[in-house]
Amino acid sequence: MISINGKTRTCGLVGNPVEHTLSPMIHNTLASLQDHNLVYIPFLVEKEKLIEAIKGAFGLNILGMNVTIPYKSDIIPLLCEIDELAENIGAVNTLVRMEDGFKGYNTDMLGLLRAMNTEGILLKGEDIIILGAGGAARAVAFLCASNGANRIFLLNRTLEKAEQVANEVNHCFHTSSIVPMKMSDHHLLPDKHYLAIQGTSVGLSPNISEAPIEDKSFYKKIHTGYDLIYNPVKTKFMSNVEQGGGRAFNGLKMLLYQGVIAYELWNQVSISESQAEYVYMQMMKEIEKKINE
Ligand code: NAP
């Protein structure tokens, strides 16, 4: 536990709601592991106060901020600079203090990439299935296209949304590697072995008995399934992947590493794998506590 004094640096989270966030736990644990005089606080911000909040944060010498729902796009006009990946995705979740304002990054996607890499999952040359075409799945599509994936099939319940995301990503990277499909047409996927990234909200607690696709023959094509959901810890999608013979992961490490990367950007340090693992164990305990409440 740090003792707050005149040299304490402040970071925080801007969003609405912020009550259930794990970010203070991630960053305050990292600060303690790094022996940094830094405190991280959640800030509940109403929509009409967002501009004042960001100007105020800069005026108050705040070192860095996370941005969560519903402000990941609204924040962009308020930045002095934006990282290229975040600009392409059109969503920012991390603000880093610069001389004239805050620079925006998307550490959600950098976090997903690092989380997958620590499990030995690489995107380069992979045939990938992305389930969903909402904010998270759209960002995953940009991430896969910018990291050398082979073909990317983007399956969504609403075909028009999948087509829109595929057009945007293909246009951005001058490619045709993203193929949009209606989710119910999954049986038309070429017979290959895929990395599947689950980016719909289906299966999120309390609807834990649901998966976006139930058909067992679909899961036989999946060698690795990565669900962005982490509550429940094992989703129905993950169980289906395992029953089909594949490896399955949840989104908790993505959440961990988006925080780790934000912390590294704010403090210009490298967090070791053992420190990240320690924070991960604390997150697991917190989630188990929440489930048992
Ligand atoms: P979103 O923009 O609301 O998108 C929801 C997606 O789910 C859409 O593609 C939607 O399809 C699909 N969907 C919803 N209900 C469905 C149903 N009954 N059947 C089939 N598809 C359905 O949400 P988001 O922000 O992208 O978030 C998606 C998930 O990612 C959430 O569960 C969130 O928890 C998770 N996430 C995790 C992290 C992390 O750090 N681990 C970070 C971000 C997000 P339609 O287009 O047809 O409506």
JSON list of C-alpha atoms and ligand atoms in Angstrom, two decimals, residues 69 72 108 131-137 156-158 161 183 198-202 204 210 212 227-230 251-252 254-255 258, ligand 1:
[
{"chain": "A", "resi": 69, "resn": "ILE", "atom": "CA", "xyz": [-17.66, 2.23, -22.57]},
{"chain": "A", "resi": 72, "resn": "LYS", "atom": "CA", "xyz": [-13.86, 4.84, -26.80]},
{"chain": "A", "resi": 108, "resn": "ASP", "atom": "CA", "xyz": [-7.28, -3.62, -25.99]},
{"chain": "A", "resi": 131, "resn": "LEU", "atom": "CA", "xyz": [-17.39, -14.37, -34.76]},
{"chain": "A", "resi": 132, "resn": "GLY", "atom": "CA", "xyz": [-19.20, -11.02, -34.51]},
{"chain": "A", "resi": 133, "resn": "ALA", "atom": "CA", "xyz": [-19.00, -7.63, -36.18]},
{"chain": "A", "resi": 134, "resn": "GLY", "atom": "CA", "xyz": [-19.52, -5.28, -33.21]},
{"chain": "A", "resi": 135, "resn": "GLY", "atom": "CA", "xyz": [-16.91, -2.95, -31.73]},
{"chain": "A", "resi": 136, "resn": "ALA", "atom": "CA", "xyz": [-14.63, -5.71, -30.39]},
{"chain": "A", "resi": 137, "resn": "ALA", "atom": "CA", "xyz": [-14.84, -8.01, -33.43]},
{"chain": "A", "resi": 156, "resn": "ASN", "atom": "CA", "xyz": [-22.04, -12.28, -38.01]},
{"chain": "A", "resi": 157, "resn": "ARG", "atom": "CA", "xyz": [-25.73, -12.80, -37.29]},
{"chain": "A", "resi": 158, "resn": "THR", "atom": "CA", "xyz": [-26.46, -9.64, -39.32]},
{"chain": "A", "resi": 161, "resn": "LYS", "atom": "CA", "xyz": [-22.64, -5.48, -40.51]},
{"chain": "A", "resi": 183, "resn": "MET", "atom": "CA", "xyz": [-23.24, -16.76, -39.06]},
{"chain": "A", "resi": 198, "resn": "GLN", "atom": "CA", "xyz": [-15.21, -15.24, -30.45]},
{"chain": "A", "resi": 199, "resn": "GLY", "atom": "CA", "xyz": [-16.17, -11.54, -30.38]},
{"chain": "A", "resi": 200, "resn": "THR", "atom": "CA", "xyz": [-19.96, -11.64, -29.94]},
{"chain": "A", "resi": 201, "resn": "SER", "atom": "CA", "xyz": [-21.65, -11.03, -26.60]},
{"chain": "A", "resi": 202, "resn": "VAL", "atom": "CA", "xyz": [-23.28, -14.49, -26.71]},
{"chain": "A", "resi": 204, "resn": "LEU", "atom": "CA", "xyz": [-21.68, -13.63, -21.40]},
{"chain": "A", "resi": 210, "resn": "GLU", "atom": "CA", "xyz": [-25.38, -20.09, -24.91]},
{"chain": "A", "resi": 212, "resn": "PRO", "atom": "CA", "xyz": [-23.02, -18.25, -31.01]},
{"chain": "A", "resi": 227, "resn": "ASP", "atom": "CA", "xyz": [-13.20, -16.08, -26.49]},
{"chain": "A", "resi": 228, "resn": "LEU", "atom": "CA", "xyz": [-13.01, -12.35, -25.65]},
{"chain": "A", "resi": 229, "resn": "ILE", "atom": "CA", "xyz": [-15.49, -12.99, -22.82]},
{"chain": "A", "resi": 230, "resn": "TYR", "atom": "CA", "xyz": [-13.99, -13.77, -19.38]},
{"chain": "A", "resi": 251, "resn": "GLY", "atom": "CA", "xyz": [-10.48, -12.99, -22.53]},
{"chain": "A", "resi": 252, "resn": "LEU", "atom": "CA", "xyz": [-9.02, -12.43, -19.05]},
{"chain": "A", "resi": 254, "resn": "MET", "atom": "CA", "xyz": [-6.50, -9.77, -22.93]},
{"chain": "A", "resi": 255, "resn": "LEU", "atom": "CA", "xyz": [-7.85, -7.59, -20.10]},
{"chain": "A", "resi": 258, "resn": "GLN", "atom": "CA", "xyz": [-4.34, -4.14, -22.11]},
{"chain": "B", "resi": 1, "resn": "NAP", "atom": "P1", "xyz": [-21.24, -5.07, -29.52]},
{"chain": "B", "resi": 1, "resn": "NAP", "atom": "O1", "xyz": [-20.62, -3.97, -30.29]},
{"chain": "B", "resi": 1, "resn": "NAP", "atom": "O2", "xyz": [-22.57, -4.85, -28.86]},
{"chain": "B", "resi": 1, "resn": "NAP", "atom": "O3", "xyz": [-21.41, -6.33, -30.54]},
{"chain": "B", "resi": 1, "resn": "NAP", "atom": "C1", "xyz": [-22.15, -7.46, -30.20]},
{"chain": "B", "resi": 1, "resn": "NAP", "atom": "C2", "xyz": [-21.93, -8.56, -31.24]},
{"chain": "B", "resi": 1, "resn": "NAP", "atom": "O4", "xyz": [-22.59, -9.74, -30.75]},
{"chain": "B", "resi": 1, "resn": "NAP", "atom": "C3", "xyz": [-22.54, -8.26, -32.61]},
{"chain": "B", "resi": 1, "resn": "NAP", "atom": "O5", "xyz": [-21.74, -8.85, -33.61]},
{"chain": "B", "resi": 1, "resn": "NAP", "atom": "C4", "xyz": [-23.91, -8.97, -32.52]},
{"chain": "B", "resi": 1, "resn": "NAP", "atom": "O6", "xyz": [-24.43, -9.37, -33.76]},
{"chain": "B", "resi": 1, "resn": "NAP", "atom": "C5", "xyz": [-23.51, -10.21, -31.73]},
{"chain": "B", "resi": 1, "resn": "NAP", "atom": "N1", "xyz": [-24.68, -10.81, -31.07]},
{"chain": "B", "resi": 1, "resn": "NAP", "atom": "C6", "xyz": [-25.38, -10.31, -30.03]},
{"chain": "B", "resi": 1, "resn": "NAP", "atom": "N2", "xyz": [-26.39, -11.15, -29.70]},
{"chain": "B", "resi": 1, "resn": "NAP", "atom": "C7", "xyz": [-26.31, -12.21, -30.56]},
{"chain": "B", "resi": 1, "resn": "NAP", "atom": "C8", "xyz": [-27.06, -13.42, -30.73]},
{"chain": "B", "resi": 1, "resn": "NAP", "atom": "N3", "xyz": [-28.07, -13.72, -29.92]},
{"chain": "B", "resi": 1, "resn": "NAP", "atom": "N4", "xyz": [-26.66, -14.27, -31.70]},
{"chain": "B", "resi": 1, "resn": "NAP", "atom": "C9", "xyz": [-25.61, -13.99, -32.51]},
{"chain": "B", "resi": 1, "resn": "NAP", "atom": "N5", "xyz": [-24.86, -12.87, -32.41]},
{"chain": "B", "resi": 1, "resn": "NAP", "atom": "C10", "xyz": [-25.21, -11.98, -31.45]},
{"chain": "B", "resi": 1, "resn": "NAP", "atom": "O7", "xyz": [-20.30, -5.63, -28.36]},
{"chain": "B", "resi": 1, "resn": "NAP", "atom": "P2", "xyz": [-18.68, -5.51, -28.28]},
{"chain": "B", "resi": 1, "resn": "NAP", "atom": "O8", "xyz": [-18.30, -4.26, -27.60]},
{"chain": "B", "resi": 1, "resn": "NAP", "atom": "O9", "xyz": [-18.14, -5.78, -29.64]},
{"chain": "B", "resi": 1, "resn": "NAP", "atom": "O10", "xyz": [-18.32, -6.70, -27.24]},
{"chain": "B", "resi": 1, "resn": "NAP", "atom": "C11", "xyz": [-18.46, -8.07, -27.62]},
{"chain": "B", "resi": 1, "resn": "NAP", "atom": "C12", "xyz": [-17.93, -8.96, -26.49]},
{"chain": "B", "resi": 1, "resn": "NAP", "atom": "O11", "xyz": [-16.52, -8.81, -26.34]},
{"chain": "B", "resi": 1, "resn": "NAP", "atom": "C13", "xyz": [-18.54, -8.64, -25.13]},
{"chain": "B", "resi": 1, "resn": "NAP", "atom": "O12", "xyz": [-19.07, -9.83, -24.61]},
{"chain": "B", "resi": 1, "resn": "NAP", "atom": "C14", "xyz": [-17.41, -8.16, -24.27]},
{"chain": "B", "resi": 1, "resn": "NAP", "atom": "O13", "xyz": [-17.52, -8.70, -22.95]},
{"chain": "B", "resi": 1, "resn": "NAP", "atom": "C15", "xyz": [-16.19, -8.74, -24.96]},
{"chain": "B", "resi": 1, "resn": "NAP", "atom": "N6", "xyz": [-15.00, -7.86, -24.77]},
{"chain": "B", "resi": 1, "resn": "NAP", "atom": "C16", "xyz": [-13.97, -8.32, -24.00]},
{"chain": "B", "resi": 1, "resn": "NAP", "atom": "C17", "xyz": [-12.84, -7.51, -23.79]},
{"chain": "B", "resi": 1, "resn": "NAP", "atom": "C18", "xyz": [-11.69, -8.02, -22.92]},
{"chain": "B", "resi": 1, "resn": "NAP", "atom": "O14", "xyz": [-10.87, -7.22, -22.46]},
{"chain": "B", "resi": 1, "resn": "NAP", "atom": "N7", "xyz": [-11.54, -9.30, -22.71]},
{"chain": "B", "resi": 1, "resn": "NAP", "atom": "C19", "xyz": [-12.76, -6.24, -24.37]},
{"chain": "B", "resi": 1, "resn": "NAP", "atom": "C20", "xyz": [-13.83, -5.81, -25.18]},
{"chain": "B", "resi": 1, "resn": "NAP", "atom": "C21", "xyz": [-14.95, -6.63, -25.36]},
{"chain": "B", "resi": 1, "resn": "NAP", "atom": "P3", "xyz": [-25.42, -8.40, -34.62]},
{"chain": "B", "resi": 1, "resn": "NAP", "atom": "O15", "xyz": [-24.52, -7.47, -35.36]},
{"chain": "B", "resi": 1, "resn": "NAP", "atom": "O16", "xyz": [-26.14, -9.33, -35.52]},
{"chain": "B", "resi": 1, "resn": "NAP", "atom": "O17", "xyz": [-26.31, -7.71, -33.64]}
]
